[in-house]
Each structure stands twice: as C-alpha cells, then as structure tokens.
PDB file of C-alpha atoms and ligand atoms in Angstrom:
ATOM      1  CA  MET A   1      -0.004   0.005   0.008  1.00 84.00           C
ATOM      2  CA  PRO A   2       1.287   3.495  -0.786  1.00 90.00           C
ATOM      3  CA  ASP A   3       3.170   5.428   1.862  1.00 92.00           C
ATOM      4  CA  PHE A   4       2.922   9.194   2.373  1.00 93.00           C
ATOM      5  CA  ALA A   5       5.781  10.028  -0.035  1.00 94.00           C
ATOM      6  CA  GLU A   6       3.904   8.214  -2.840  1.00 93.00           C
ATOM      7  CA  VAL A   7       0.656  10.121  -2.369  1.00 94.00           C
ATOM      8  CA  ALA A   8       1.943  13.482  -1.106  1.00 95.00           C
ATOM      9  CA  ASP A   9       1.931  14.982  -4.631  1.00 96.00           C
ATOM     10  CA  GLY A  10      -1.851  14.474  -4.759  1.00 96.00           C
ATOM     11  CA  LEU A  11      -2.214  17.269  -2.214  1.00 97.00           C
ATOM     12  CA  ARG A  12      -1.141  19.694  -4.910  1.00 97.00           C
ATOM     13  CA  MET A  13      -4.234  19.018  -6.992  1.00 97.00           C
ATOM     14  CA  PRO A  14      -6.194  22.155  -7.905  1.00 98.00           C
ATOM     15  CA  LEU A  15      -8.665  23.050  -5.179  1.00 97.00           C
ATOM     16  CA  VAL A  16     -11.492  23.364  -7.689  1.00 97.00           C
ATOM     17  CA  ASP A  17     -10.870  19.800  -8.927  1.00 98.00           C
ATOM     18  CA  ALA A  18     -10.822  18.445  -5.370  1.00 98.00           C
ATOM     19  CA  MET A  19     -14.106  20.233  -4.547  1.00 98.00           C
ATOM     20  CA  GLN A  20     -15.862  19.076  -7.700  1.00 97.00           C
ATOM     21  CA  THR A  21     -14.871  15.451  -7.276  1.00 98.00           C
ATOM     22  CA  GLN A  22     -15.055  14.991  -3.503  1.00 98.00           C
ATOM     23  CA  ARG A  23     -17.873  12.578  -2.772  1.00 97.00           C
ATOM     24  CA  ALA A  24     -18.771   9.786  -0.354  1.00 97.00           C
ATOM     25  CA  VAL A  25     -16.578   6.771  -1.103  1.00 98.00           C
ATOM     26  CA  ARG A  26     -18.047   3.966   1.012  1.00 98.00           C
ATOM     27  CA  ARG A  27     -16.623   0.787  -0.494  1.00 98.00           C
ATOM     28  CA  LEU A  28     -13.185   0.547   1.041  1.00 98.00           C
ATOM     29  CA  ARG A  29     -10.459  -2.097   0.898  1.00 98.00           C
ATOM     30  CA  PRO A  30      -9.259  -3.419   4.250  1.00 98.00           C
ATOM     31  CA  ASP A  31      -5.576  -2.798   3.264  1.00 97.00           C
ATOM     32  CA  PRO A  32      -3.615  -0.720   5.775  1.00 97.00           C
ATOM     33  CA  VAL A  33      -3.331   3.056   5.609  1.00 98.00           C
ATOM     34  CA  ASP A  34      -0.075   4.579   6.715  1.00 96.00           C
ATOM     35  CA  ASP A  35      -0.152   6.562   9.985  1.00 97.00           C
ATOM     36  CA  GLU A  36       1.830   9.363   8.349  1.00 97.00           C
ATOM     37  CA  ILE A  37      -0.907   9.836   5.756  1.00 98.00           C
ATOM     38  CA  VAL A  38      -3.639   9.943   8.410  1.00 98.00           C
ATOM     39  CA  LEU A  39      -1.644  12.415  10.500  1.00 98.00           C
ATOM     40  CA  GLU A  40      -1.047  14.702   7.504  1.00 98.00           C
ATOM     41  CA  LEU A  41      -4.754  14.647   6.616  1.00 98.00           C
ATOM     42  CA  LEU A  42      -5.563  15.559  10.210  1.00 98.00           C
ATOM     43  CA  ARG A  43      -2.944  18.324  10.183  1.00 98.00           C
ATOM     44  CA  LEU A  44      -4.778  19.814   7.184  1.00 98.00           C
ATOM     45  CA  ALA A  45      -8.134  19.240   8.895  1.00 98.00           C
ATOM     46  CA  THR A  46      -6.970  21.379  11.809  1.00 98.00           C
ATOM     47  CA  LYS A  47      -6.296  24.350   9.492  1.00 98.00           C
ATOM     48  CA  ALA A  48     -10.066  24.932   9.598  1.00 98.00           C
ATOM     49  CA  PRO A  49     -11.706  27.777  11.507  1.00 98.00           C
ATOM     50  CA  THR A  50     -13.421  27.356  14.890  1.00 97.00           C
ATOM     51  CA  GLY A  51     -15.659  29.703  16.896  1.00 95.00           C
ATOM     52  CA  GLY A  52     -13.385  32.120  18.826  1.00 94.00           C
ATOM     53  CA  ASN A  53     -10.433  30.122  17.458  1.00 97.00           C
ATOM     54  CA  LEU A  54     -10.945  27.855  20.464  1.00 96.00           C
ATOM     55  CA  GLN A  55      -9.791  24.751  18.542  1.00 98.00           C
ATOM     56  CA  GLY A  56     -11.626  22.523  21.011  1.00 98.00           C
ATOM     57  CA  TRP A  57     -11.343  19.534  18.734  1.00 98.00           C
ATOM     58  CA  GLU A  58      -9.993  16.051  19.422  1.00 98.00           C
ATOM     59  CA  PHE A  59      -9.639  13.401  16.737  1.00 98.00           C
ATOM     60  CA  LEU A  60      -9.689   9.698  17.575  1.00 98.00           C
ATOM     61  CA  VAL A  61      -7.907   7.507  15.031  1.00 98.00           C
ATOM     62  CA  VAL A  62      -9.584   4.177  15.585  1.00 98.00           C
ATOM     63  CA  ARG A  63      -7.661   1.110  14.419  1.00 98.00           C
ATOM     64  CA  ASP A  64      -8.563  -1.288  17.222  1.00 98.00           C
ATOM     65  CA  PRO A  65     -10.750  -4.121  15.822  1.00 98.00           C
ATOM     66  CA  ASP A  66     -13.039  -4.195  18.895  1.00 98.00           C
ATOM     67  CA  ALA A  67     -13.682  -0.460  18.831  1.00 98.00           C
ATOM     68  CA  LYS A  68     -14.285  -0.557  15.065  1.00 98.00           C
ATOM     69  CA  HIS A  69     -16.678  -3.449  15.580  1.00 98.00           C
ATOM     70  CA  GLN A  70     -18.607  -1.450  18.183  1.00 98.00           C
ATOM     71  CA  LEU A  71     -18.852   1.561  15.887  1.00 98.00           C
ATOM     72  CA  ALA A  72     -20.009  -0.708  13.069  1.00 98.00           C
ATOM     73  CA  ARG A  73     -22.683  -2.163  15.375  1.00 98.00           C
ATOM     74  CA  LEU A  74     -23.934   1.311  16.283  1.00 98.00           C
ATOM     75  CA  ASN A  75     -23.984   2.202  12.585  1.00 98.00           C
ATOM     76  CA  ARG A  76     -25.980  -0.927  11.774  1.00 98.00           C
ATOM     77  CA  GLN A  77     -28.486  -0.232  14.548  1.00 97.00           C
ATOM     78  CA  ALA A  78     -29.221   3.251  13.248  1.00 98.00           C
ATOM     79  CA  TRP A  79     -29.162   2.150   9.616  1.00 97.00           C
ATOM     80  CA  SER A  80     -31.658  -0.689  10.251  1.00 96.00           C
ATOM     81  CA  LEU A  81     -34.217   1.967  11.261  1.00 94.00           C
ATOM     82  CA  TYR A  82     -33.258   4.729   8.856  1.00 94.00           C
ATOM     83  CA  ARG A  83     -33.048   2.349   5.882  1.00 93.00           C
ATOM     84  CA  ARG A  84     -36.819   1.869   5.829  1.00 92.00           C
ATOM     85  CA  ILE A  85     -37.453   5.619   5.495  1.00 92.00           C
ATOM     86  CA  ALA A  86     -34.643   5.981   2.975  1.00 90.00           C
ATOM     87  CA  ARG A  87     -35.884   3.071   0.842  1.00 88.00           C
ATOM     88  CA  SER A  88     -39.455   4.302   0.690  1.00 88.00           C
ATOM     89  CA  ARG A  89     -38.180   7.794  -0.293  1.00 85.00           C
ATOM     90  CA  ALA A  90     -35.892   6.325  -2.956  1.00 85.00           C
ATOM     91  CA  ARG A  91     -38.545   4.190  -4.658  1.00 86.00           C
ATOM     92  CA  GLY A  92     -38.092   4.385  -8.427  1.00 86.00           C
ATOM     93  CA  ASP A  93     -35.070   6.674  -8.195  1.00 90.00           C
ATOM     94  CA  LEU A  94     -32.057   4.840  -9.613  1.00 90.00           C
ATOM     95  CA  ALA A  95     -29.441   7.285  -8.318  1.00 90.00           C
ATOM     96  CA  GLN A  96     -30.845   7.064  -4.786  1.00 90.00           C
ATOM     97  CA  ALA A  97     -30.998   3.276  -5.038  1.00 91.00           C
ATOM     98  CA  ARG A  98     -27.278   3.234  -5.896  1.00 92.00           C
ATOM     99  CA  ILE A  99     -26.474   5.388  -2.857  1.00 93.00           C
ATOM    100  CA  LEU A 100     -28.546   3.097  -0.610  1.00 95.00           C
ATOM    101  CA  ALA A 101     -26.709   0.039  -1.948  1.00 95.00           C
ATOM    102  CA  ALA A 102     -23.409   1.752  -1.064  1.00 96.00           C
ATOM    103  CA  VAL A 103     -24.678   2.703   2.416  1.00 97.00           C
ATOM    104  CA  GLN A 104     -25.765  -0.924   2.912  1.00 97.00           C
ATOM    105  CA  TRP A 105     -22.318  -2.128   1.812  1.00 97.00           C
ATOM    106  CA  GLN A 106     -20.713   0.241   4.292  1.00 98.00           C
ATOM    107  CA  ALA A 107     -23.042  -0.949   7.058  1.00 98.00           C
ATOM    108  CA  ASP A 108     -22.056  -4.540   6.306  1.00 98.00           C
ATOM    109  CA  HIS A 109     -18.289  -3.820   6.247  1.00 98.00           C
ATOM    110  CA  LEU A 110     -17.628  -0.816   8.475  1.00 98.00           C
ATOM    111  CA  GLU A 111     -15.406  -2.735  10.881  1.00 98.00           C
ATOM    112  CA  ASP A 112     -13.162  -3.685   7.969  1.00 98.00           C
ATOM    113  CA  ALA A 113     -12.206  -0.087   7.223  1.00 98.00           C
ATOM    114  CA  PRO A 114      -8.537   0.162   8.195  1.00 98.00           C
ATOM    115  CA  VAL A 115      -9.041   3.494   9.979  1.00 98.00           C
ATOM    116  CA  ILE A 116     -12.072   5.230  11.401  1.00 98.00           C
ATOM    117  CA  VAL A 117     -11.584   8.840  12.469  1.00 98.00           C
ATOM    118  CA  VAL A 118     -14.006  10.202  15.050  1.00 98.00           C
ATOM    119  CA  ALA A 119     -14.062  13.984  15.188  1.00 98.00           C
ATOM    120  CA  CYS A 120     -14.971  15.307  18.631  1.00 98.00           C
ATOM    121  CA  LEU A 121     -15.352  18.625  20.390  1.00 98.00           C
ATOM    122  CA  HIS A 122     -14.837  19.679  23.980  1.00 97.00           C
ATOM    123  CA  GLY A 123     -18.087  20.588  25.634  1.00 93.00           C
ATOM    124  CA  ARG A 124     -21.678  19.757  24.944  1.00 87.00           C
ATOM    125  CA  VAL A 125     -24.141  21.010  22.361  1.00 87.00           C
ATOM    126  CA  TRP A 126     -25.592  24.318  23.529  1.00 84.00           C
ATOM    127  CA  PRO A 127     -29.386  24.539  23.553  1.00 87.00           C
ATOM    128  CA  SER A 128     -29.900  27.800  21.608  1.00 92.00           C
ATOM    129  CA  SER A 129     -29.895  27.778  17.814  1.00 92.00           C
ATOM    130  CA  MET A 130     -26.880  30.098  17.740  1.00 91.00           C
ATOM    131  CA  GLY A 131     -25.185  27.810  20.256  1.00 91.00           C
ATOM    132  CA  LYS A 132     -25.823  24.744  18.112  1.00 91.00           C
ATOM    133  CA  ALA A 133     -24.535  26.537  14.995  1.00 92.00           C
ATOM    134  CA  SER A 134     -21.373  27.653  16.769  1.00 92.00           C
ATOM    135  CA  PHE A 135     -20.817  24.249  18.312  1.00 94.00           C
ATOM    136  CA  PHE A 136     -21.117  22.075  15.230  1.00 96.00           C
ATOM    137  CA  GLY A 137     -19.754  24.896  13.109  1.00 96.00           C
ATOM    138  CA  SER A 138     -16.505  24.437  15.014  1.00 97.00           C
ATOM    139  CA  ILE A 139     -15.968  20.888  13.775  1.00 98.00           C
ATOM    140  CA  PHE A 140     -17.531  20.437  10.342  1.00 98.00           C
ATOM    141  CA  PRO A 141     -15.122  22.809   8.536  1.00 98.00           C
ATOM    142  CA  ALA A 142     -12.315  20.562   9.827  1.00 98.00           C
ATOM    143  CA  VAL A 143     -14.196  17.455   8.720  1.00 98.00           C
ATOM    144  CA  GLN A 144     -14.635  18.945   5.244  1.00 98.00           C
ATOM    145  CA  ASN A 145     -10.893  19.719   5.124  1.00 98.00           C
ATOM    146  CA  LEU A 146     -10.275  16.091   6.055  1.00 98.00           C
ATOM    147  CA  LEU A 147     -12.587  14.912   3.255  1.00 98.00           C
ATOM    148  CA  LEU A 148     -10.913  17.167   0.692  1.00 98.00           C
ATOM    149  CA  ALA A 149      -7.441  16.087   1.746  1.00 98.00           C
ATOM    150  CA  ALA A 150      -8.477  12.432   1.601  1.00 98.00           C
ATOM    151  CA  ARG A 151      -9.863  13.028  -1.872  1.00 98.00           C
ATOM    152  CA  ALA A 152      -6.574  14.663  -2.937  1.00 98.00           C
ATOM    153  CA  VAL A 153      -4.475  11.663  -1.896  1.00 98.00           C
ATOM    154  CA  GLY A 154      -7.053   9.224  -3.308  1.00 97.00           C
ATOM    155  CA  LEU A 155      -8.082   7.810   0.064  1.00 98.00           C
ATOM    156  CA  GLY A 156     -11.774   6.913   0.234  1.00 98.00           C
ATOM    157  CA  ALA A 157     -13.790   8.678   2.962  1.00 98.00           C
ATOM    158  CA  THR A 158     -17.350   9.435   4.011  1.00 98.00           C
ATOM    159  CA  LEU A 159     -18.784  11.815   6.547  1.00 98.00           C
ATOM    160  CA  THR A 160     -21.094   9.696   8.714  1.00 98.00           C
ATOM    161  CA  THR A 161     -23.214  10.390  11.780  1.00 98.00           C
ATOM    162  CA  LEU A 162     -25.308   7.213  11.994  1.00 98.00           C
ATOM    163  CA  PRO A 163     -22.773   5.560  14.382  1.00 98.00           C
ATOM    164  CA  LEU A 164     -23.428   8.427  16.791  1.00 98.00           C
ATOM    165  CA  TRP A 165     -27.136   7.808  17.272  1.00 97.00           C
ATOM    166  CA  SER A 166     -26.370   7.180  20.944  1.00 97.00           C
ATOM    167  CA  ARG A 167     -23.704   9.505  22.298  1.00 94.00           C
ATOM    168  CA  THR A 168     -23.620   7.452  25.506  1.00 95.00           C
ATOM    169  CA  LEU A 169     -22.783   4.239  23.650  1.00 97.00           C
ATOM    170  CA  ALA A 170     -20.324   6.029  21.364  1.00 97.00           C
ATOM    171  CA  ARG A 171     -18.610   7.597  24.402  1.00 97.00           C
ATOM    172  CA  ARG A 172     -18.405   4.193  26.091  1.00 96.00           C
ATOM    173  CA  THR A 173     -16.950   2.574  22.986  1.00 96.00           C
ATOM    174  CA  LEU A 174     -14.257   5.216  22.610  1.00 97.00           C
ATOM    175  CA  GLY A 175     -13.533   5.937  26.261  1.00 97.00           C
ATOM    176  CA  LEU A 176     -14.623   9.530  25.840  1.00 97.00           C
ATOM    177  CA  PRO A 177     -15.080  11.591  28.996  1.00 96.00           C
ATOM    178  CA  ALA A 178     -18.496  13.218  29.488  1.00 93.00           C
ATOM    179  CA  GLY A 179     -17.055  16.585  28.452  1.00 95.00           C
ATOM    180  CA  ILE A 180     -16.102  15.383  24.973  1.00 97.00           C
ATOM    181  CA  THR A 181     -18.798  15.184  22.303  1.00 97.00           C
ATOM    182  CA  PRO A 182     -18.335  12.929  19.262  1.00 98.00           C
ATOM    183  CA  CYS A 183     -19.624  14.815  16.191  1.00 98.00           C
ATOM    184  CA  ALA A 184     -18.662  12.875  13.063  1.00 98.00           C
ATOM    185  CA  VAL A 185     -17.283   9.492  12.091  1.00 98.00           C
ATOM    186  CA  VAL A 186     -15.132   9.243   8.980  1.00 98.00           C
ATOM    187  CA  PRO A 187     -14.057   5.775   7.778  1.00 98.00           C
ATOM    188  CA  LEU A 188     -10.875   5.993   5.697  1.00 98.00           C
ATOM    189  CA  GLY A 189      -9.429   3.399   3.293  1.00 98.00           C
ATOM    190  CA  TRP A 190      -8.259   2.815  -0.235  1.00 98.00           C
ATOM    191  CA  PRO A 191     -11.265   2.697  -2.589  1.00 97.00           C
ATOM    192  CA  MET A 192     -12.447  -0.695  -3.750  1.00 95.00           C
ATOM    193  CA  ARG A 193     -13.808   0.646  -7.029  1.00 83.00           C
ATOM    194  CA  GLY A 194     -12.990   3.767  -9.043  1.00 82.00           C
ATOM    195  CA  GLY A 195     -13.419   6.012  -6.019  1.00 91.00           C
ATOM    196  CA  TYR A 196     -13.737   9.715  -6.694  1.00 96.00           C
ATOM    197  CA  GLY A 197     -15.433  11.445  -9.624  1.00 95.00           C
ATOM    198  CA  PRO A 198     -17.726  14.374 -10.377  1.00 95.00           C
ATOM    199  CA  ASN A 199     -20.304  14.851  -7.658  1.00 94.00           C
ATOM    200  CA  THR A 200     -23.894  15.752  -8.429  1.00 92.00           C
ATOM    201  CA  ARG A 201     -25.441  18.787  -6.759  1.00 94.00           C
ATOM    202  CA  ARG A 202     -28.391  21.111  -7.287  1.00 94.00           C
ATOM    203  CA  PRO A 203     -27.510  23.943  -9.666  1.00 95.00           C
ATOM    204  CA  VAL A 204     -26.090  26.915  -7.760  1.00 95.00           C
ATOM    205  CA  GLU A 205     -28.400  29.351  -9.576  1.00 95.00           C
ATOM    206  CA  GLU A 206     -31.361  27.477  -8.102  1.00 95.00           C
ATOM    207  CA  VAL A 207     -30.186  27.801  -4.529  1.00 96.00           C
ATOM    208  CA  VAL A 208     -28.814  31.364  -4.467  1.00 97.00           C
ATOM    209  CA  HIS A 209     -31.191  34.200  -3.489  1.00 97.00           C
ATOM    210  CA  LEU A 210     -30.464  37.904  -3.694  1.00 96.00           C
ATOM    211  CA  ASP A 211     -31.399  40.056  -0.686  1.00 97.00           C
ATOM    212  CA  ARG A 212     -34.693  38.286  -0.039  1.00 97.00           C
ATOM    213  CA  PHE A 213     -35.613  34.639  -0.027  1.00 97.00           C
ATOM    214  CA  GLY A 214     -37.241  33.673  -3.315  1.00 95.00           C
ATOM    215  CA  ASN A 215     -35.503  36.378  -5.387  1.00 96.00           C
ATOM    216  CA  ARG A 216     -33.332  34.271  -7.703  1.00 95.00           C
ATOM    217  CA  PRO A 217     -32.041  36.477 -10.492  1.00 93.00           C
ATOM    218  CA  TYR A 218     -29.228  34.018 -11.270  1.00 93.00           C
ATOM    219  CA  LEU A 219     -31.596  31.323 -12.533  1.00 92.00           C
ATOM    220  CA  GLY A 220     -30.569  30.603 -16.090  1.00 75.00           C
ATOM    221  CA  ALA A 221     -27.201  32.426 -15.786  1.00 68.00           C
ATOM    222  CA  PRO A 222     -24.050  30.497 -16.820  1.00 62.00           C
ATOM    223  CA  THR A 223     -21.818  29.066 -14.090  1.00 58.00           C
ATOM    224  CA  ALA A 224     -18.317  30.655 -13.906  1.00 59.00           C
ATOM    225  CA  ILE A 225     -16.235  27.597 -13.049  1.00 54.00           C
ATOM    226  CA  SER A 226     -17.318  24.111 -13.988  1.00 52.00           C
ATOM    227  CA  SER A 227     -15.617  21.040 -15.285  1.00 46.00           C
ATOM    228  CA  GLU A 228     -18.896  19.161 -15.708  1.00 45.00           C
TER     229      GLU A 228
HETATM  230  C1  FMN B 301     -24.279  15.751   8.372  1.00 65.39           C
HETATM  231  C2  FMN B 301     -24.060  14.584   7.470  1.00 65.39           C
HETATM  232  C3  FMN B 301     -24.284  13.289   7.944  1.00 65.39           C
HETATM  233  C4  FMN B 301     -24.096  12.192   7.117  1.00 65.39           C
HETATM  234  N1  FMN B 301     -24.254  10.952   7.645  1.00 65.39           N
HETATM  235  C5  FMN B 301     -24.027   9.884   6.856  1.00 65.39           C
HETATM  236  C6  FMN B 301     -24.126   8.568   7.420  1.00 65.39           C
HETATM  237  O1  FMN B 301     -24.382   8.388   8.581  1.00 65.39           O
HETATM  238  N2  FMN B 301     -23.854   7.514   6.594  1.00 65.39           N
HETATM  239  C7  FMN B 301     -23.500   7.681   5.287  1.00 65.39           C
HETATM  240  O2  FMN B 301     -23.261   6.702   4.603  1.00 65.39           O
HETATM  241  N3  FMN B 301     -23.405   8.923   4.732  1.00 65.39           N
HETATM  242  C8  FMN B 301     -23.670  10.023   5.478  1.00 65.39           C
HETATM  243  N4  FMN B 301     -23.493  11.268   4.972  1.00 65.39           N
HETATM  244  C9  FMN B 301     -23.048  11.415   3.575  1.00 65.39           C
HETATM  245  C10 FMN B 301     -24.154  11.874   2.639  1.00 65.39           C
HETATM  246  O3  FMN B 301     -25.089  10.829   2.487  1.00 65.39           O
HETATM  247  C11 FMN B 301     -23.509  12.240   1.305  1.00 65.39           C
HETATM  248  O4  FMN B 301     -22.609  13.278   1.475  1.00 65.39           O
HETATM  249  C12 FMN B 301     -24.557  12.651   0.309  1.00 65.39           C
HETATM  250  O5  FMN B 301     -25.407  11.604  -0.004  1.00 65.39           O
HETATM  251  C13 FMN B 301     -23.924  13.164  -0.997  1.00 65.39           C
HETATM  252  O6  FMN B 301     -23.242  12.085  -1.576  1.00 65.39           O
HETATM  253  P1  FMN B 301     -21.931  12.341  -2.436  1.00 65.39           P
HETATM  254  O7  FMN B 301     -21.028  13.158  -1.554  1.00 65.39           O
HETATM  255  O8  FMN B 301     -21.409  10.971  -2.727  1.00 65.39           O
HETATM  256  O9  FMN B 301     -22.313  13.064  -3.678  1.00 65.39           O
HETATM  257  C14 FMN B 301     -23.671  12.385   5.772  1.00 65.39           C
HETATM  258  C15 FMN B 301     -23.428  13.677   5.306  1.00 65.39           C
HETATM  259  C16 FMN B 301     -23.623  14.763   6.134  1.00 65.39           C
HETATM  260  C17 FMN B 301     -23.326  16.143   5.597  1.00 65.39           C
END
C-alpha cells in the first residue's frame, strides 16, 4: 500500500478539482493506511476555523478491531431503522438506489475499514440555535478539510453520523469523557472501485437568493467555473 511520499503529490491538486470530485466513497479495501498519511490529513483538517479560534477539537484515530466493531454495530443499529425511510423515499429513483446500496455495503463492512476517524469537540451542544450553529460549526469545517485532503491523496472517505445515534454508547466505545462530544465518524481506506469522480449537486443558480428569499435572479445564468 502506498506510503505518504507516494501520495503527497496528490495534495497539490487544484482546489476546484478536489471540490468538484469529492464525494462519499463507502466501499473501502481493508488494506492498511499509513499513519503518516492519516496524520497529515488531520494536520490539514486542523487548518479549519473554529468559533473564537478555540480549537476545542479532538480526533480519535480508531484502528482497534473491537472499537471498530462497536462503531459498526452502532452504525448498523441506526441504519436498520433509517433504511426503511430511505428506501421508501428512494422508490423508483435509480441514483438514490445506488447510494442506498453503497450505504448498505458500508453498514455490512464498516469494521473492515482500516481506519475510522472520530471527530470530537470539547463541551456539549448548547441549547440555543446560535449555540448549536457555533458548536457544530466548530468541527464540520475541519471534517470537510479532512474529506478534501483524503480526496486529494485518493483515500476513500465518508462523513457519517449514523454511528453516533447514541452519544452514551459512542462515548463508552471510545472511552470519551463526558465533556467530549463525538460529532462525526469518517471511515478511511483505499477505494475498492474507481473512487472519486464528479459529484452531483443542485444547480447553484437554483439555490442562491439575492437580498430576499425567493428572489433568484441568477436562474438561467451561466456558471463561472465548472468542469462538468
Ligand atoms: C451531516 C451529514 C451526515 C451524514 N451521515 C451519513 C451517514 O451516517 N452515513 C452515510 O453513509 N453517509 C452520510 N453522509 C453522507 C451523505 O449521504 C452524502 O454526502 C450525500 O449523500 C452526498 O453524496 P456524495 O457526496 O457521494 O455526492 C452524511 C453527510 C452529512 C453532511
């Protein structure tokens, strides 16, 4: 399996290419992933902003088979409930059906991912809406950096939250003190299939509003940067 020196060049890929091709890569090979690669990805993750620059993050790099098995169990428990809703929503939609098949594959094999990163924050979720935004807003930029860096080196990754359906059980599994909140779980591994490629999103002109919600003068305007 490649070491850091072999994949480091990937980090020089144009940002726009990384953003346009970063997507959930769930089918992962069990082959090992070098610690140096994981550490470099996390170094880049921690270049993200946090509220008040508090940097109250902690990242668990889970390689222990028992801990991975427990996370996989938690994921399966949540998925067994959520899957019913997702399947009825996806009825007749081929693209959604493909995603659900990948999520099912991940649920069946999560413990085989060589590395599972759990992104955590000091403190607990604050009750107010501003509090919640500031709290989770202080970890997801770092998680997105991690996903982009993984994409750049060709390492498969997915942002997941299903394994965190019970914070108590997740805390117990990972030995987290009560003051540390797990926020995202990112399995990492070399892709089993092609891996990354163009992601599909709603057109920007459709989701941008000028001054007031509903005023969408950009509808129909050409996009400035696009490789699709
Ligand atoms: C907050 C959040 C939670 C997510 N939780 C899960 C999850 O538990 N399991 C999973 O397989 N994917 C999860 N995803 C990944 C999304 O399903 C995925 O990003 C979306 O379907 C778009 O797919 P794409 O990036 O491959 O285009 C999550 C994404 C976000 C932003």
